[in-house]
Amino acid sequence: MSTKEYVEGFMAQLEQKNPGEKEFHQAVREVLESVAPYIMDYPALLDAKIMERMVEPERVIMFRVPWVDDRGEVQINRGFRVQMNSAIGPYKGGIRFHSSVTLSVMKFLAFEQTFKNALTTLPMGGGKGGSDFSPRGKSDAEVMRFCQSFMTELQKHIGQDRDVPAGDIGVGGREIGFMFGQYKRLRDEWTGTLTGKGLTWGGSLLRPEATGYGACYFAQQMLATRGKSFEGATVCISGSGNVAQYAAQKAMRLGAKVVTLSDSNGFVYDPDGLDEEKLNYVLYLKNGLRGRIKEYADKYPTARYFENERPWSIKCDIAMPCATQNELDAEDAKKLLANGCYCVTEGANMPTTPEAIALFQAAKILYSPGKASNAGGVATSGLEMTQNSIRQSWTKEEVDEHLHRIMSDIHDACLKYGTEEDGYINYVKGANIAGFIKVANAMLEQGICY
Ligand code: NDP
């Protein structure tokens, strides 16, 4: 059987067994195409059906989340927790609250998370959860009631040694606070069962910054392989949430000019670039006022707002998609390449479509998948778990040092498994194989338990 036949046969079965789950199919295919040659070289992996087991979640919890809105009307949302793989540690992964959440989205994220967590070198399995509830436009009281209802069910399935959720799209400090409060109330225990907590109640310094900062540290390493850096580079960033905000801050502090930010309604282009004052306004706008990125252009007249467009038509050296899945397609990739972009570092999970990835790789530009370059967030969540367990808080410098080392180790792993014969570093292949080997070996050694 050729590698191609193995991949296509596997995918046909997966698609038949999981109909309509297109995001999950996409994520599995990307990993499978990288690891299939490796699997076929090791009959033990084929015999133990490691890949077949990896695509089947250990457990999926799906539940009703009823709550009452401010008008007194009963609302019903759907909650999920996908406990994908516990071979190397307790399930770990964020919670997403967004209207686009489906079982397919949860499974793709949990699958990706398994390999990402393995790459961090920390003992964390893979999981993901969320709901089709959107906090946008809801009052604080509505968000609290929803979070309490969500946690009333979820608390039965999580714990500091079992499954440790964190934030993701639509889940920031406010939502983690409401969920942690309800968890504590129902379980009558204070443990580090959620990460991304407030600094006065067990949170880690630098956790809010970690995903964006980590992505920039990773990009620094990628750029260094070609004798380049952020200094003087023009950077396009999508999104304006947690990851985008701190990717922008670190890129700026490393000497780059950040010219775009976006949300699901459009993007702003500021040819003068962001500075600390403008970024502080964005933080206030998005985290305090919960406003729209359009308002940036109202405040800073040098900037222009493009309704219903994505930022990839703007000329840049480095692109950092930091919003959501499949937000950068082949047409966008062509525009970026035509404009001379030489580095694409993902802050979001699976933001680049397979066709766009193929174009970047064919053009031999630097391209890193989120599971490598956005792993700084979950890594720092892992550091938060350690601090909670030893009842200590590390300084910002200590956490930053760990974050730097972890991102550098992930980059090394990508080099080890992803460097091709002509010297091109295929970060997709490198990240997938490195993450896969660690999880696969743990599963082999533990026998047929899951
Ligand atoms: P936030 O909710 O803080 O921000 C999300 C941003 O993406 C917002 O600007 C949002 O705009 C935008 N967005 C959401 N959906 C869409 C869409 N369909 N089209 C265009 N823009 C959209 O989330 P995070 O910053 O935490 O997460 C961003 C990405 O990073 C996600 O892919 C997440 O999985 C990934 N990630 C996050 C980590 C973390 O630590 N937070 C860790 C690793 C990965 P709007 O306000 O209009 O919804």
Coordinates of C-alpha atoms and ligand atoms in Angstrom, one line a residue:
M1 CA 0.0 0.0 0.0
S2 CA 1.4 3.4 -0.9
T3 CA 1.3 6.3 1.5
K4 CA -1.3 8.1 -0.7
E5 CA -3.5 5.0 -0.6
Y6 CA -3.2 4.7 3.2
V7 CA -4.1 8.4 3.6
E8 CA -7.0 8.3 1.2
G9 CA -8.3 5.0 2.7
F10 CA -8.1 6.4 6.2
M11 CA -9.8 9.7 5.3
A12 CA -12.6 7.9 3.5
Q13 CA -13.4 5.9 6.6
L14 CA -13.1 8.9 8.8
E15 CA -15.4 11.0 6.7
Q16 CA -18.0 8.1 6.5
K17 CA -17.9 7.7 10.3
N18 CA -18.0 11.5 11.1
P19 CA -20.2 12.9 8.3
G20 CA -20.4 16.7 7.8
E21 CA -17.5 17.4 10.3
K22 CA -15.5 19.3 7.7
E23 CA -13.2 21.2 10.2
F24 CA -12.4 17.9 11.9
H25 CA -11.7 16.2 8.5
Q26 CA -9.4 19.1 7.5
A27 CA -7.4 19.0 10.8
V28 CA -7.0 15.2 10.6
R29 CA -5.9 15.2 7.0
E30 CA -3.2 17.8 7.7
V31 CA -1.7 15.7 10.4
L32 CA -2.1 12.4 8.6
E33 CA -0.4 13.7 5.4
S34 CA 2.7 14.6 7.6
V35 CA 2.8 11.5 9.7
A36 CA 1.7 8.8 7.2
P37 CA 5.3 8.1 5.9
Y38 CA 6.5 7.8 9.5
I39 CA 3.6 5.4 10.5
M40 CA 4.2 3.2 7.5
D41 CA 7.9 2.8 8.5
Y42 CA 6.8 1.5 11.9
P43 CA 4.5 -1.6 11.8
A44 CA 4.0 -1.4 15.5
L45 CA 2.1 1.9 15.0
L46 CA 0.0 0.4 12.3
D47 CA -0.7 -2.8 14.3
A48 CA -1.7 -0.9 17.4
K49 CA -4.0 1.3 15.2
I50 CA -2.6 4.4 16.9
M51 CA -3.9 6.8 14.3
E52 CA -7.4 5.2 14.3
R53 CA -7.4 5.6 18.1
M54 CA -6.1 9.2 18.0
V55 CA -9.0 10.4 15.9
E56 CA -11.6 8.8 18.2
P57 CA -12.1 11.1 21.2
E58 CA -11.7 9.3 24.5
R59 CA -14.9 11.0 25.6
V60 CA -17.4 13.6 24.2
I61 CA -19.7 15.3 26.7
M62 CA -22.6 17.3 25.1
F63 CA -25.1 19.0 27.3
R64 CA -28.0 21.4 27.5
V65 CA -27.3 24.8 28.9
P66 CA -30.5 26.6 29.9
W67 CA -30.4 30.2 31.2
V68 CA -32.6 33.2 31.6
D69 CA -31.9 36.5 29.7
D70 CA -32.5 40.0 31.1
R71 CA -36.0 40.1 29.7
G72 CA -36.9 37.0 31.7
E73 CA -36.9 34.8 28.6
V74 CA -35.5 31.2 28.8
Q75 CA -32.6 30.6 26.4
I76 CA -31.1 27.2 25.5
N77 CA -27.6 26.7 24.2
R78 CA -25.5 23.6 23.7
G79 CA -22.4 22.8 25.7
F80 CA -19.5 20.6 24.7
R81 CA -16.3 19.1 26.2
V82 CA -14.2 16.9 24.0
Q83 CA -11.7 14.9 26.0
M84 CA -9.5 13.8 23.1
N85 CA -6.4 12.2 24.5
S86 CA -5.0 11.7 28.0
A87 CA -1.9 9.7 27.1
I88 CA 0.7 12.3 28.4
G89 CA -1.3 14.2 31.0
P90 CA -4.8 15.4 32.1
Y91 CA -6.9 16.8 29.3
K92 CA -6.1 20.5 28.7
G93 CA -7.5 23.0 26.3
G94 CA -9.7 26.1 26.1
I95 CA -13.4 26.8 26.1
R96 CA -14.8 28.7 23.2
F97 CA -18.1 30.7 23.3
H98 CA -19.1 31.6 19.8
S99 CA -22.2 31.1 17.6
S100 CA -20.1 29.1 15.1
V101 CA -19.3 26.3 17.7
T102 CA -20.3 22.8 16.6
L103 CA -19.1 19.3 17.4
S104 CA -16.9 19.4 14.4
V105 CA -15.2 22.6 15.5
M106 CA -14.7 21.2 19.0
K107 CA -13.2 18.0 17.7
F108 CA -10.8 19.7 15.3
L109 CA -9.6 22.0 18.1
A110 CA -9.2 19.1 20.6
F111 CA -7.3 17.0 18.0
E112 CA -4.9 19.9 17.3
Q113 CA -4.6 20.6 21.0
T114 CA -3.3 17.0 21.6
F115 CA -0.2 17.6 19.4
K116 CA 0.3 21.2 20.4
N117 CA 0.4 20.2 24.1
A118 CA 2.8 17.4 23.3
L119 CA 5.1 20.0 21.6
T120 CA 5.2 22.2 24.7
T121 CA 7.2 19.4 26.5
L122 CA 4.8 19.7 29.5
P123 CA 2.6 16.8 30.7
M124 CA -0.7 17.8 29.2
G125 CA -3.3 15.8 27.2
G126 CA -5.6 17.3 24.7
G127 CA -9.2 18.6 25.1
K128 CA -11.4 21.4 24.1
G129 CA -14.9 22.7 25.0
G130 CA -17.3 25.4 24.4
S131 CA -20.8 26.4 23.4
D132 CA -22.7 28.1 20.6
F133 CA -23.4 30.9 23.0
S134 CA -22.0 34.3 21.9
P135 CA -21.2 36.8 24.7
R136 CA -21.3 39.6 22.2
G137 CA -24.1 42.0 22.9
K138 CA -25.0 40.2 26.2
S139 CA -25.0 42.0 29.6
D140 CA -22.5 41.0 32.3
A141 CA -25.4 39.5 34.3
E142 CA -26.5 37.4 31.3
V143 CA -22.9 36.2 30.7
M144 CA -22.7 35.3 34.4
R145 CA -25.9 33.3 34.4
F146 CA -24.8 31.5 31.2
C147 CA -21.4 30.7 32.7
Q148 CA -22.9 29.4 35.9
S149 CA -25.3 27.1 34.0
F150 CA -22.5 25.9 31.7
M151 CA -20.3 25.1 34.7
T152 CA -23.1 23.4 36.7
E153 CA -22.8 20.5 34.2
L154 CA -19.1 20.8 33.2
Q155 CA -17.9 20.6 36.8
K156 CA -18.9 16.9 36.9
H157 CA -16.3 16.1 34.3
I158 CA -13.2 18.3 35.1
G159 CA -10.6 18.6 37.9
Q160 CA -7.0 19.6 38.4
D161 CA -5.8 16.0 37.7
R162 CA -8.5 15.2 35.2
D163 CA -9.3 18.0 32.8
V164 CA -8.2 21.7 33.1
P165 CA -10.0 24.1 30.8
A166 CA -8.9 27.6 29.9
G167 CA -10.1 30.5 27.7
D168 CA -10.4 30.8 23.9
I169 CA -12.6 32.8 21.5
G170 CA -15.3 34.6 23.6
V171 CA -13.8 33.4 26.9
G172 CA -11.5 35.8 28.6
G173 CA -10.9 36.9 32.2
R174 CA -14.6 37.7 32.9
E175 CA -15.9 34.4 31.8
I176 CA -13.1 32.4 33.5
G177 CA -14.0 34.3 36.7
F178 CA -17.7 33.4 36.5
M179 CA -16.9 29.8 35.7
F180 CA -14.3 29.4 38.4
G181 CA -16.6 31.0 41.0
Q182 CA -19.4 28.5 40.2
Y183 CA -16.9 25.5 40.1
K184 CA -15.7 26.5 43.6
R185 CA -19.2 26.9 44.9
L186 CA -20.4 23.5 43.6
R187 CA -17.2 21.5 44.5
D188 CA -16.3 23.3 47.7
E189 CA -12.6 23.2 46.8
W190 CA -10.0 25.7 45.6
T191 CA -7.9 24.0 43.0
G192 CA -6.2 25.2 39.8
T193 CA -8.9 23.5 37.7
L194 CA -9.2 26.4 35.3
T195 CA -6.3 28.5 33.9
G196 CA -6.4 32.1 32.8
K197 CA -7.5 33.1 36.3
G198 CA -7.2 36.6 37.7
L199 CA -3.8 37.5 39.2
T200 CA -5.2 37.9 42.7
W201 CA -6.8 34.4 42.7
G202 CA -4.2 32.0 41.3
G203 CA -3.6 33.3 37.8
S204 CA -0.1 33.4 36.3
L205 CA 1.6 36.6 35.4
L206 CA 2.0 36.8 31.6
R207 CA -0.8 34.3 30.9
P208 CA -2.9 36.9 29.0
E209 CA 0.1 37.9 26.9
A210 CA 1.5 34.4 26.4
T211 CA -0.1 33.3 23.2
G212 CA 0.6 36.5 21.3
Y213 CA 4.1 36.9 22.8
G214 CA 4.9 33.2 22.2
A215 CA 3.9 33.6 18.5
C216 CA 6.3 36.5 18.2
Y217 CA 9.1 34.5 19.9
F218 CA 8.5 31.7 17.5
A219 CA 8.4 34.0 14.5
Q220 CA 11.7 35.5 15.7
Q221 CA 13.3 32.1 15.5
M222 CA 11.9 31.4 12.1
L223 CA 13.1 34.8 10.8
A224 CA 16.5 34.2 12.3
T225 CA 16.9 31.1 10.0
R226 CA 17.0 33.6 7.2
G227 CA 19.0 36.3 8.9
K228 CA 15.9 38.4 9.4
S229 CA 14.0 39.9 12.4
F230 CA 11.0 42.0 13.3
E231 CA 13.1 45.2 13.3
G232 CA 11.8 47.5 10.6
A233 CA 9.4 44.9 9.3
T234 CA 5.7 45.7 8.4
V235 CA 3.2 43.3 10.0
C236 CA -0.4 42.6 9.2
I237 CA -2.4 41.0 12.1
S238 CA -6.0 39.8 11.9
G239 CA -8.3 39.7 15.0
S240 CA -8.3 42.2 17.8
G241 CA -8.9 39.8 20.7
N242 CA -6.5 38.4 23.2
V243 CA -4.0 36.8 20.8
A244 CA -4.0 39.7 18.3
Q245 CA -3.6 42.3 21.0
Y246 CA -0.5 40.8 22.5
A247 CA 1.0 39.7 19.2
A248 CA 0.8 43.3 18.2
Q249 CA 2.3 44.5 21.4
K250 CA 5.3 42.2 21.2
A251 CA 5.9 42.8 17.4
M252 CA 5.9 46.5 18.1
R253 CA 8.3 46.2 21.0
L254 CA 10.6 44.1 18.7
G255 CA 10.7 47.0 16.3
A256 CA 8.0 46.1 13.8
K257 CA 5.3 48.4 12.3
V258 CA 1.9 46.7 12.9
V259 CA -0.5 48.2 10.3
T260 CA -3.8 46.1 10.6
L261 CA -6.2 44.6 13.1
S262 CA -9.7 43.2 12.4
D263 CA -12.8 41.6 13.8
S264 CA -15.6 39.6 12.2
N265 CA -17.0 42.8 10.5
G266 CA -13.9 44.2 8.8
F267 CA -10.4 45.4 9.3
V268 CA -8.6 48.7 10.0
Y269 CA -5.4 49.7 8.2
D270 CA -3.2 52.3 9.8
P271 CA -0.3 53.1 7.5
D272 CA 1.5 54.9 10.3
G273 CA 1.4 51.8 12.4
L274 CA 0.2 51.2 16.0
D275 CA 2.1 52.7 18.9
E276 CA 1.7 52.0 22.7
E277 CA -1.0 54.7 23.0
K278 CA -3.1 53.4 20.1
L279 CA -2.7 49.8 21.4
N280 CA -3.8 50.8 24.8
Y281 CA -6.9 52.3 23.2
V282 CA -7.5 49.0 21.4
L283 CA -7.2 47.1 24.7
Y284 CA -9.7 49.5 26.3
L285 CA -12.0 49.4 23.3
K286 CA -12.1 45.6 23.1
N287 CA -11.7 44.5 26.7
G288 CA -13.4 47.4 28.5
L289 CA -16.0 48.9 26.2
R290 CA -16.4 45.6 24.3
G291 CA -16.6 47.7 21.1
R292 CA -15.9 47.1 17.4
I293 CA -12.5 47.6 15.7
K294 CA -14.2 50.1 13.3
E295 CA -14.1 52.6 16.1
Y296 CA -10.3 52.7 15.9
A297 CA -10.7 54.4 12.5
D298 CA -13.1 56.9 14.0
K299 CA -10.5 57.8 16.7
Y300 CA -7.4 57.8 14.5
P301 CA -8.3 59.5 11.2
T302 CA -5.0 58.3 9.5
A303 CA -6.5 54.8 9.6
R304 CA -9.1 53.4 7.2
Y305 CA -11.8 50.9 7.9
F306 CA -12.7 48.2 5.3
E307 CA -16.1 46.7 6.0
N308 CA -16.4 42.9 5.4
E309 CA -12.9 42.6 4.2
R310 CA -9.8 40.8 5.5
P311 CA -6.4 42.4 6.0
W312 CA -4.4 40.2 3.6
S313 CA -4.5 42.6 0.6
I314 CA -2.3 45.1 2.6
K315 CA 1.4 45.0 1.7
C316 CA 3.4 43.4 4.5
D317 CA 6.6 41.4 5.3
I318 CA 5.0 39.3 8.1
A319 CA 1.4 38.1 8.4
M320 CA 0.0 36.9 11.7
P321 CA -3.6 35.5 11.4
C322 CA -4.9 35.7 15.0
A323 CA -8.7 35.5 14.6
T324 CA -10.2 32.2 13.7
Q325 CA -10.1 29.1 11.5
N326 CA -10.0 29.3 7.7
E327 CA -9.7 33.1 7.6
L328 CA -6.8 33.1 5.1
D329 CA -7.6 31.3 1.8
A330 CA -5.8 30.8 -1.5
E331 CA -6.8 34.2 -2.9
D332 CA -5.5 35.9 0.2
A333 CA -2.3 33.9 0.0
K334 CA -1.7 35.0 -3.6
K335 CA -2.1 38.6 -2.6
L336 CA 0.3 38.2 0.3
L337 CA 2.9 36.5 -1.9
A338 CA 2.5 39.1 -4.7
N339 CA 3.1 41.8 -2.1
G340 CA 6.4 40.2 -1.0
C341 CA 5.3 38.7 2.3
Y342 CA 8.0 36.3 3.5
C343 CA 6.7 35.0 6.8
V344 CA 3.3 33.8 8.0
T345 CA 3.0 32.9 11.7
E346 CA -0.3 31.6 12.9
G347 CA -1.6 32.9 16.2
A348 CA -5.1 31.4 15.7
N349 CA -5.9 27.7 15.3
M350 CA -6.0 26.5 11.6
P351 CA -6.5 30.0 10.2
T352 CA -4.9 29.1 6.9
T353 CA -6.8 26.9 4.4
P354 CA -4.9 23.8 3.0
E355 CA -4.8 25.5 -0.5
A356 CA -3.2 28.6 1.0
I357 CA -0.6 26.6 3.0
A358 CA 0.3 24.8 -0.2
L359 CA 1.0 28.1 -2.0
F360 CA 3.2 29.4 0.9
Q361 CA 5.2 26.2 0.9
A362 CA 5.5 26.1 -2.9
A363 CA 6.9 29.7 -2.7
K364 CA 9.3 28.5 0.1
I365 CA 8.4 31.3 2.4
L366 CA 8.4 30.8 6.2
Y367 CA 5.1 29.4 7.3
S368 CA 4.2 28.0 10.8
P369 CA 1.1 26.2 11.9
G370 CA -0.7 27.4 15.0
K371 CA -0.1 24.1 16.8
A372 CA 3.6 25.2 16.9
S373 CA 3.5 29.0 17.0
N374 CA 0.5 29.6 19.3
A375 CA 1.5 26.9 21.9
G376 CA 2.8 29.6 24.2
G377 CA -0.7 30.1 25.6
V378 CA -1.3 26.5 26.7
A379 CA 2.3 26.3 27.8
T380 CA 1.8 29.2 30.2
S381 CA -1.4 27.6 31.3
G382 CA 0.7 24.6 32.2
L383 CA 3.0 26.9 34.2
E384 CA -0.1 28.3 35.9
M385 CA -1.0 24.7 36.9
T386 CA 2.4 24.2 38.3
Q387 CA 2.3 27.4 40.3
N388 CA -1.1 26.5 41.7
S389 CA 0.1 23.0 42.7
I390 CA 3.2 24.3 44.5
R391 CA 1.2 27.3 46.0
Q392 CA 3.7 29.8 44.6
S393 CA 3.7 32.7 42.1
W394 CA 6.6 33.2 39.8
T395 CA 7.7 36.6 38.6
K396 CA 7.0 37.9 35.1
E397 CA 10.7 37.4 34.3
E398 CA 10.6 33.8 35.4
V399 CA 7.5 33.0 33.4
D400 CA 8.9 34.8 30.3
E401 CA 12.1 32.8 30.6
H402 CA 10.1 29.5 30.6
L403 CA 8.0 30.8 27.7
H404 CA 11.1 31.7 25.7
R405 CA 12.6 28.3 26.3
I406 CA 9.5 26.4 25.4
M407 CA 9.0 28.3 22.1
S408 CA 12.6 27.7 21.3
D409 CA 12.3 24.0 22.1
I410 CA 9.3 23.8 19.8
H411 CA 11.2 25.5 17.0
D412 CA 14.1 23.0 17.5
A413 CA 11.6 20.1 17.2
C414 CA 10.3 21.6 14.0
L415 CA 13.8 21.9 12.6
K416 CA 14.6 18.3 13.6
Y417 CA 11.6 16.7 11.9
G418 CA 10.7 19.3 9.3
T419 CA 14.0 20.2 7.5
E420 CA 13.8 18.9 3.9
E421 CA 16.6 17.8 1.6
D422 CA 16.9 21.3 0.0
G423 CA 17.1 22.9 3.5
Y424 CA 13.6 24.2 3.4
I425 CA 12.0 24.0 6.9
N426 CA 8.5 22.5 6.6
Y427 CA 7.1 23.6 10.0
V428 CA 3.8 21.7 9.4
K429 CA 5.6 18.4 8.9
G430 CA 8.0 19.1 11.8
A431 CA 5.3 20.0 14.3
N432 CA 3.0 17.2 13.3
I433 CA 5.7 14.5 13.5
A434 CA 7.3 15.7 16.7
G435 CA 3.9 16.0 18.5
F436 CA 2.7 12.7 17.0
I437 CA 5.8 10.7 18.1
K438 CA 5.4 11.7 21.7
V439 CA 1.8 10.9 22.0
A440 CA 2.1 7.7 19.9
N441 CA 4.9 6.3 22.1
A442 CA 3.0 7.0 25.3
M443 CA -0.1 5.2 23.8
L444 CA 2.0 2.2 22.7
E445 CA 3.6 1.9 26.2
Q446 CA 0.3 2.1 27.9
G447 CA -1.3 -0.7 25.9
I448 CA -4.8 -0.8 24.5
C449 CA -6.5 1.2 27.2
Y450 CA -8.0 3.9 25.1
Ligands
NDP1 P1 -10.9 36.5 21.3 O1 -12.3 36.1 21.5 O2 -10.2 37.3 22.3 O3 -10.7 37.2 19.9 C1 -11.1 36.7 18.7 C2 -10.9 37.6 17.6 O4 -11.2 37.0 16.3 C3 -11.9 38.8 17.7 O5 -11.3 39.9 17.1 C4 -13.1 38.3 16.8 O6 -13.9 39.3 16.3 C5 -12.3 37.6 15.7 N1 -13.1 36.6 15.1 C6 -13.8 35.6 15.7 N2 -14.5 34.9 14.8 C7 -14.3 35.5 13.6 C8 -14.7 35.2 12.2 N3 -15.5 34.2 12.0 N4 -14.2 36.0 11.3 C9 -13.3 37.0 11.5 N5 -12.9 37.3 12.8 C10 -13.4 36.6 13.8 O7 -10.1 35.1 21.0 P2 -8.6 34.8 21.1 O8 -7.8 35.9 20.7 O9 -8.4 34.1 22.4 O10 -8.5 33.6 20.0 C11 -8.1 33.9 18.7 C12 -7.6 32.6 18.0 O11 -6.4 32.2 18.7 C13 -8.5 31.4 18.0 O12 -8.3 30.7 16.8 C14 -8.1 30.6 19.2 O13 -8.5 29.3 19.1 C15 -6.6 30.8 19.1 N6 -5.8 30.6 20.3 C16 -6.1 31.3 21.5 C17 -5.3 31.1 22.6 C18 -5.5 31.9 23.8 O14 -4.7 31.8 24.7 N7 -6.5 32.8 23.9 C19 -4.3 30.0 22.6 C20 -4.0 29.4 21.4 C21 -4.8 29.7 20.3 P3 -15.4 39.5 16.9 O15 -15.2 40.4 18.1 O16 -16.1 40.2 15.7 O17 -16.0 38.2 17.2

